[in-house]
């Protein structure tokens, strides 16, 4: 926690100008406060620190296991000191307060080297700062460690070992897409393949793989980078995200000319990826020929193993309704009651839920014939293990709760349960 000694060592009057602020940055209390915030976040396994000026106070929130929680309310006068200190650490312009800025710095926490991405944004009460914490030394996960069901793991691994075509990983921000694609590249990486990635930003260093940092400021965009990469004799290409029609078209062409292309899209599910690409103007016959499959995923919180306990699902309850045919009288599930290990939340860590759409000949033909999305969804439903089904399996196995799965999935039944 932030100690009163640190705050007492800081002057609380607002800074008269930027030069005065620079003079105060050398004060130990300012540096100690920033260090304390980062170390507290790292100890709590937080992915982000939000520093938010309010009307009367400075609010500090941490994102832990996907959820934001308030940790501190500091005097508002502290805000300008924190902003200046963090901007200097991340090589940003401390005099510029009217436009957003992005930067980064590294922080040593014990034996951990944390890569911290900094984003500033002008808001009504000042500048909001978000720090994203990435463990630069963290071991890359393998496909076997990603929490796949046996069926989904087999399908995804088969997609990864296709000689060419496009494989899409779909999901919202912070759903583990990059971790999954890195695991795929790690499995495919050997000296006989030229693997190239286009990323914004590069989150982890992959030995033996050619990683390219895309930056609009540096004029190296995804389309320009992708065109150039195709002249670099690649076998496998990973595109961090398809953001526009031009990138989508080049990616599809690359998949059709003998390259294996991995990429991501922000959509609600596997079928949503197809809808999105069609909306971007990709011709159905080209998409049918290029696309090999889609993995969609979400992250849900894992039940804390220190305080998990059984309870009986009541007949006629919303939980029994969600379980459907998997429910039986006397059904027992697990939940966390809350303890110091999980900060009283009942959850600690996260686990993914997946669905894998594997395009077979029947589905490709339907796509070429321009069937509507509802028809494609119905056709895929015969072989697709949906995220709802995968979530149910993980609920019954005691990994997570119904509330977590319901909050994560795009389920038409939500309105019926509300």
mmCIF file of N, CA and C in Angstrom, residues 38-117:
data_model
loop_
_atom_site.group_PDB
_atom_site.id
_atom_site.type_symbol
_atom_site.label_atom_id
_atom_site.label_comp_id
_atom_site.label_asym_id
_atom_site.label_seq_id
_atom_site.Cartn_x
_atom_site.Cartn_y
_atom_site.Cartn_z
ATOM 1 N N UNK A 38 4.202 0.582 -9.203
ATOM 2 C CA UNK A 38 4.564 -0.491 -10.131
ATOM 3 C C UNK A 38 4.764 -1.802 -9.385
ATOM 4 N N UNK A 39 5.456 -1.746 -8.254
ATOM 5 C CA UNK A 39 5.737 -2.967 -7.508
ATOM 6 C C UNK A 39 4.475 -3.555 -6.886
ATOM 7 N N UNK A 40 3.570 -2.700 -6.441
ATOM 8 C CA UNK A 40 2.301 -3.198 -5.914
ATOM 9 C C UNK A 40 1.500 -3.885 -7.010
ATOM 10 N N UNK A 41 1.497 -3.278 -8.212
ATOM 11 C CA UNK A 41 0.772 -3.873 -9.331
ATOM 12 C C UNK A 41 1.400 -5.208 -9.734
ATOM 13 N N UNK A 42 2.722 -5.273 -9.773
ATOM 14 C CA UNK A 42 3.404 -6.516 -10.142
ATOM 15 C C UNK A 42 3.122 -7.614 -9.123
ATOM 16 N N UNK A 43 3.130 -7.263 -7.841
ATOM 17 C CA UNK A 43 2.864 -8.257 -6.793
ATOM 18 C C UNK A 43 1.430 -8.768 -6.868
ATOM 19 N N UNK A 44 0.503 -7.908 -7.315
ATOM 20 C CA UNK A 44 -0.915 -8.289 -7.403
ATOM 21 C C UNK A 44 -1.258 -8.959 -8.733
ATOM 22 N N UNK A 45 -0.242 -9.178 -9.593
ATOM 23 C CA UNK A 45 -0.440 -9.788 -10.916
ATOM 24 C C UNK A 45 -1.325 -8.926 -11.809
ATOM 25 N N UNK A 46 -1.254 -7.608 -11.647
ATOM 26 C CA UNK A 46 -2.073 -6.704 -12.448
ATOM 27 C C UNK A 46 -1.491 -6.576 -13.851
ATOM 28 N N UNK A 47 -2.370 -6.421 -14.836
ATOM 29 C CA UNK A 47 -1.917 -6.211 -16.211
ATOM 30 C C UNK A 47 -1.817 -4.731 -16.546
ATOM 31 N N UNK A 48 -2.562 -3.890 -15.826
ATOM 32 C CA UNK A 48 -2.593 -2.455 -16.127
ATOM 33 C C UNK A 48 -2.724 -1.645 -14.847
ATOM 34 N N UNK A 49 -2.143 -0.445 -14.873
ATOM 35 C CA UNK A 49 -2.333 0.554 -13.818
ATOM 36 C C UNK A 49 -3.010 1.753 -14.450
ATOM 37 N N UNK A 50 -4.139 2.183 -13.888
ATOM 38 C CA UNK A 50 -4.859 3.367 -14.362
ATOM 39 C C UNK A 50 -4.654 4.499 -13.362
ATOM 40 N N UNK A 51 -4.089 5.603 -13.831
ATOM 41 C CA UNK A 51 -3.879 6.797 -13.009
ATOM 42 C C UNK A 51 -4.838 7.858 -13.535
ATOM 43 N N UNK A 52 -5.891 8.145 -12.747
ATOM 44 C CA UNK A 52 -7.030 8.905 -13.257
ATOM 45 C C UNK A 52 -7.319 10.136 -12.394
ATOM 46 N N UNK A 53 -7.096 11.337 -12.934
ATOM 47 C CA UNK A 53 -7.449 12.544 -12.181
ATOM 48 C C UNK A 53 -8.962 12.748 -12.149
ATOM 49 N N UNK A 54 -9.507 12.900 -10.952
ATOM 50 C CA UNK A 54 -10.923 13.186 -10.781
ATOM 51 C C UNK A 54 -11.080 14.651 -10.357
ATOM 52 N N UNK A 55 -12.284 15.066 -10.045
ATOM 53 C CA UNK A 55 -12.508 16.465 -9.686
ATOM 54 C C UNK A 55 -11.746 16.864 -8.429
ATOM 55 N N UNK A 56 -11.719 15.968 -7.426
ATOM 56 C CA UNK A 56 -11.105 16.312 -6.143
ATOM 57 C C UNK A 56 -9.958 15.397 -5.738
ATOM 58 N N UNK A 57 -9.863 14.223 -6.334
ATOM 59 C CA UNK A 57 -8.825 13.264 -5.932
ATOM 60 C C UNK A 57 -8.176 12.644 -7.168
ATOM 61 N N UNK A 58 -7.064 11.958 -6.929
ATOM 62 C CA UNK A 58 -6.408 11.169 -7.959
ATOM 63 C C UNK A 58 -6.693 9.700 -7.667
ATOM 64 N N UNK A 59 -7.371 9.046 -8.598
ATOM 65 C CA UNK A 59 -7.768 7.650 -8.388
ATOM 66 C C UNK A 59 -6.770 6.719 -9.056
ATOM 67 N N UNK A 60 -6.357 5.678 -8.319
ATOM 68 C CA UNK A 60 -5.463 4.645 -8.856
ATOM 69 C C UNK A 60 -6.243 3.335 -8.893
ATOM 70 N N UNK A 61 -6.334 2.748 -10.093
ATOM 71 C CA UNK A 61 -7.015 1.460 -10.231
ATOM 72 C C UNK A 61 -6.073 0.455 -10.897
ATOM 73 N N UNK A 62 -6.238 -0.811 -10.540
ATOM 74 C CA UNK A 62 -5.475 -1.900 -11.135
ATOM 75 C C UNK A 62 -6.419 -2.856 -11.847
ATOM 76 N N UNK A 63 -5.966 -3.368 -12.987
ATOM 77 C CA UNK A 63 -6.735 -4.415 -13.667
ATOM 78 C C UNK A 63 -6.122 -5.756 -13.304
ATOM 79 N N UNK A 64 -6.857 -6.545 -12.533
ATOM 80 C CA UNK A 64 -6.384 -7.844 -12.064
ATOM 81 C C UNK A 64 -7.332 -8.921 -12.582
ATOM 82 N N UNK A 65 -6.780 -9.890 -13.288
ATOM 83 C CA UNK A 65 -7.594 -10.966 -13.876
ATOM 84 C C UNK A 65 -8.730 -10.404 -14.716
ATOM 85 N N UNK A 66 -8.455 -9.317 -15.430
ATOM 86 C CA UNK A 66 -9.433 -8.749 -16.352
ATOM 87 C C UNK A 66 -10.384 -7.739 -15.747
ATOM 88 N N UNK A 67 -10.430 -7.591 -14.416
ATOM 89 C CA UNK A 67 -11.363 -6.683 -13.755
ATOM 90 C C UNK A 67 -10.625 -5.513 -13.132
ATOM 91 N N UNK A 68 -11.173 -4.306 -13.302
ATOM 92 C CA UNK A 68 -10.603 -3.118 -12.675
ATOM 93 C C UNK A 68 -11.061 -3.009 -11.230
ATOM 94 N N UNK A 69 -10.126 -2.684 -10.337
ATOM 95 C CA UNK A 69 -10.482 -2.469 -8.944
ATOM 96 C C UNK A 69 -9.714 -1.255 -8.423
ATOM 97 N N UNK A 70 -10.408 -0.456 -7.619
ATOM 98 C CA UNK A 70 -9.788 0.747 -7.078
ATOM 99 C C UNK A 70 -8.867 0.380 -5.921
ATOM 100 N N UNK A 71 -7.645 0.940 -5.939
ATOM 101 C CA UNK A 71 -6.687 0.643 -4.885
ATOM 102 C C UNK A 71 -6.348 1.854 -4.016
ATOM 103 N N UNK A 72 -6.360 3.057 -4.599
ATOM 104 C CA UNK A 72 -5.950 4.236 -3.841
ATOM 105 C C UNK A 72 -6.725 5.465 -4.302
ATOM 106 N N UNK A 73 -6.921 6.381 -3.360
ATOM 107 C CA UNK A 73 -7.338 7.750 -3.667
ATOM 108 C C UNK A 73 -6.277 8.670 -3.073
ATOM 109 N N UNK A 74 -5.540 9.368 -3.939
ATOM 110 C CA UNK A 74 -4.454 10.234 -3.506
ATOM 111 C C UNK A 74 -4.855 11.697 -3.661
ATOM 112 N N UNK A 75 -4.158 12.607 -2.979
ATOM 113 C CA UNK A 75 -4.428 14.039 -3.178
ATOM 114 C C UNK A 75 -4.231 14.419 -4.643
ATOM 115 N N UNK A 76 -5.084 15.243 -5.179
ATOM 116 C CA UNK A 76 -5.016 15.606 -6.596
ATOM 117 C C UNK A 76 -3.704 16.302 -6.945
ATOM 118 N N UNK A 77 -3.106 17.011 -5.978
ATOM 119 C CA UNK A 77 -1.848 17.706 -6.242
ATOM 120 C C UNK A 77 -0.717 16.750 -6.589
ATOM 121 N N UNK A 78 -0.857 15.471 -6.221
ATOM 122 C CA UNK A 78 0.160 14.471 -6.541
ATOM 123 C C UNK A 78 0.205 14.200 -8.042
ATOM 124 N N UNK A 79 -0.897 14.432 -8.729
ATOM 125 C CA UNK A 79 -1.062 14.025 -10.117
ATOM 126 C C UNK A 79 0.032 14.573 -11.028
ATOM 127 N N UNK A 80 0.302 15.863 -10.945
ATOM 128 C CA UNK A 80 1.260 16.469 -11.862
ATOM 129 C C UNK A 80 2.665 15.913 -11.646
ATOM 130 N N UNK A 81 3.014 15.564 -10.408
ATOM 131 C CA UNK A 81 4.308 14.954 -10.128
ATOM 132 C C UNK A 81 4.404 13.577 -10.793
ATOM 133 N N UNK A 82 3.354 12.784 -10.626
ATOM 134 C CA UNK A 82 3.354 11.440 -11.209
ATOM 135 C C UNK A 82 3.454 11.494 -12.727
ATOM 136 N N UNK A 83 2.665 12.367 -13.339
ATOM 137 C CA UNK A 83 2.656 12.466 -14.794
ATOM 138 C C UNK A 83 4.039 12.832 -15.321
ATOM 139 N N UNK A 84 4.651 13.826 -14.724
ATOM 140 C CA UNK A 84 5.975 14.270 -15.185
ATOM 141 C C UNK A 84 7.015 13.171 -15.003
ATOM 142 N N UNK A 85 6.976 12.506 -13.869
ATOM 143 C CA UNK A 85 7.935 11.438 -13.603
ATOM 144 C C UNK A 85 7.797 10.304 -14.623
ATOM 145 N N UNK A 86 6.567 9.866 -14.865
ATOM 146 C CA UNK A 86 6.334 8.751 -15.790
ATOM 147 C C UNK A 86 6.673 9.150 -17.219
ATOM 148 N N UNK A 87 6.380 10.404 -17.592
ATOM 149 C CA UNK A 87 6.715 10.858 -18.949
ATOM 150 C C UNK A 87 8.220 10.858 -19.180
ATOM 151 N N UNK A 88 8.966 11.284 -18.196
ATOM 152 C CA UNK A 88 10.420 11.291 -18.361
ATOM 153 C C UNK A 88 10.952 9.862 -18.433
ATOM 154 N N UNK A 89 10.414 8.964 -17.605
ATOM 155 C CA UNK A 89 10.860 7.565 -17.636
ATOM 156 C C UNK A 89 10.590 6.925 -18.992
ATOM 157 N N UNK A 90 9.530 7.355 -19.677
ATOM 158 C CA UNK A 90 9.142 6.745 -20.956
ATOM 159 C C UNK A 90 9.470 7.620 -22.159
ATOM 160 N N UNK A 91 10.326 8.633 -21.950
ATOM 161 C CA UNK A 91 10.820 9.491 -23.042
ATOM 162 C C UNK A 91 9.697 10.219 -23.781
ATOM 163 N N UNK A 92 8.718 10.702 -23.038
ATOM 164 C CA UNK A 92 7.630 11.483 -23.621
ATOM 165 C C UNK A 92 7.856 12.969 -23.360
ATOM 166 N N UNK A 93 7.127 13.803 -24.080
ATOM 167 C CA UNK A 93 7.227 15.254 -23.953
ATOM 168 C C UNK A 93 6.400 15.707 -22.749
ATOM 169 N N UNK A 94 7.070 16.197 -21.703
ATOM 170 C CA UNK A 94 6.337 16.568 -20.493
ATOM 171 C C UNK A 94 5.578 17.880 -20.658
ATOM 172 N N UNK A 95 5.915 18.662 -21.679
ATOM 173 C CA UNK A 95 5.216 19.939 -21.879
ATOM 174 C C UNK A 95 3.952 19.779 -22.719
ATOM 175 N N UNK A 96 3.818 18.622 -23.387
ATOM 176 C CA UNK A 96 2.649 18.390 -24.247
ATOM 177 C C UNK A 96 1.550 17.701 -23.453
ATOM 178 N N UNK A 97 0.443 18.407 -23.269
ATOM 179 C CA UNK A 97 -0.661 17.875 -22.468
ATOM 180 C C UNK A 97 -1.987 17.837 -23.217
ATOM 181 N N UNK A 98 -1.947 18.235 -24.498
ATOM 182 C CA UNK A 98 -3.206 18.366 -25.245
ATOM 183 C C UNK A 98 -3.496 17.202 -26.169
ATOM 184 N N UNK A 99 -2.497 16.384 -26.449
ATOM 185 C CA UNK A 99 -2.709 15.251 -27.353
ATOM 186 C C UNK A 99 -2.221 13.967 -26.676
ATOM 187 N N UNK A 100 -2.737 12.806 -27.081
ATOM 188 C CA UNK A 100 -2.271 11.533 -26.502
ATOM 189 C C UNK A 100 -0.824 11.269 -26.882
ATOM 190 N N UNK A 101 -0.122 10.551 -26.007
ATOM 191 C CA UNK A 101 1.245 10.127 -26.279
ATOM 192 C C UNK A 101 1.412 8.663 -25.867
ATOM 193 N N UNK A 102 2.331 7.983 -26.546
ATOM 194 C CA UNK A 102 2.642 6.585 -26.231
ATOM 195 C C UNK A 102 4.141 6.433 -26.038
ATOM 196 N N UNK A 103 4.522 5.669 -25.032
ATOM 197 C CA UNK A 103 5.934 5.423 -24.771
ATOM 198 C C UNK A 103 6.112 4.101 -24.050
ATOM 199 N N UNK A 104 7.347 3.840 -23.608
ATOM 200 C CA UNK A 104 7.623 2.592 -22.903
ATOM 201 C C UNK A 104 8.898 2.750 -22.085
ATOM 202 N N UNK A 105 9.030 1.914 -21.075
ATOM 203 C CA UNK A 105 10.279 1.807 -20.331
ATOM 204 C C UNK A 105 10.327 0.437 -19.673
ATOM 205 N N UNK A 106 11.509 0.054 -19.195
ATOM 206 C CA UNK A 106 11.681 -1.221 -18.508
ATOM 207 C C UNK A 106 11.895 -0.970 -17.027
ATOM 208 N N UNK A 107 11.374 -1.888 -16.216
ATOM 209 C CA UNK A 107 11.490 -1.751 -14.768
ATOM 210 C C UNK A 107 11.954 -3.084 -14.186
ATOM 211 N N UNK A 108 12.964 -3.055 -13.351
ATOM 212 C CA UNK A 108 13.459 -4.259 -12.701
ATOM 213 C C UNK A 108 12.776 -4.432 -11.359
ATOM 214 N N UNK A 109 12.070 -5.544 -11.213
ATOM 215 C CA UNK A 109 11.365 -5.857 -9.970
ATOM 216 C C UNK A 109 11.868 -7.205 -9.487
ATOM 217 N N UNK A 110 12.798 -7.177 -8.541
ATOM 218 C CA UNK A 110 13.447 -8.417 -8.138
ATOM 219 C C UNK A 110 14.238 -8.964 -9.310
ATOM 220 N N UNK A 111 13.936 -10.196 -9.689
ATOM 221 C CA UNK A 111 14.600 -10.805 -10.850
ATOM 222 C C UNK A 111 13.782 -10.648 -12.123
ATOM 223 N N UNK A 112 12.648 -9.992 -12.010
ATOM 224 C CA UNK A 112 11.777 -9.792 -13.177
ATOM 225 C C UNK A 112 12.129 -8.505 -13.897
ATOM 226 N N UNK A 113 12.129 -8.568 -15.212
ATOM 227 C CA UNK A 113 12.298 -7.371 -16.045
ATOM 228 C C UNK A 113 10.949 -7.089 -16.694
ATOM 229 N N UNK A 114 10.301 -6.034 -16.245
ATOM 230 C CA UNK A 114 8.953 -5.732 -16.695
ATOM 231 C C UNK A 114 9.001 -4.671 -17.794
ATOM 232 N N UNK A 115 8.418 -4.999 -18.929
ATOM 233 C CA UNK A 115 8.273 -4.054 -20.039
ATOM 234 C C UNK A 115 6.974 -3.288 -19.804
ATOM 235 N N UNK A 116 7.070 -1.983 -19.628
ATOM 236 C CA UNK A 116 5.896 -1.173 -19.300
ATOM 237 C C UNK A 116 5.568 -0.246 -20.462
ATOM 238 N N UNK A 117 4.378 -0.408 -21.019
ATOM 239 C CA UNK A 117 3.882 0.447 -22.102
ATOM 240 C C UNK A 117 3.056 1.574 -21.482
#
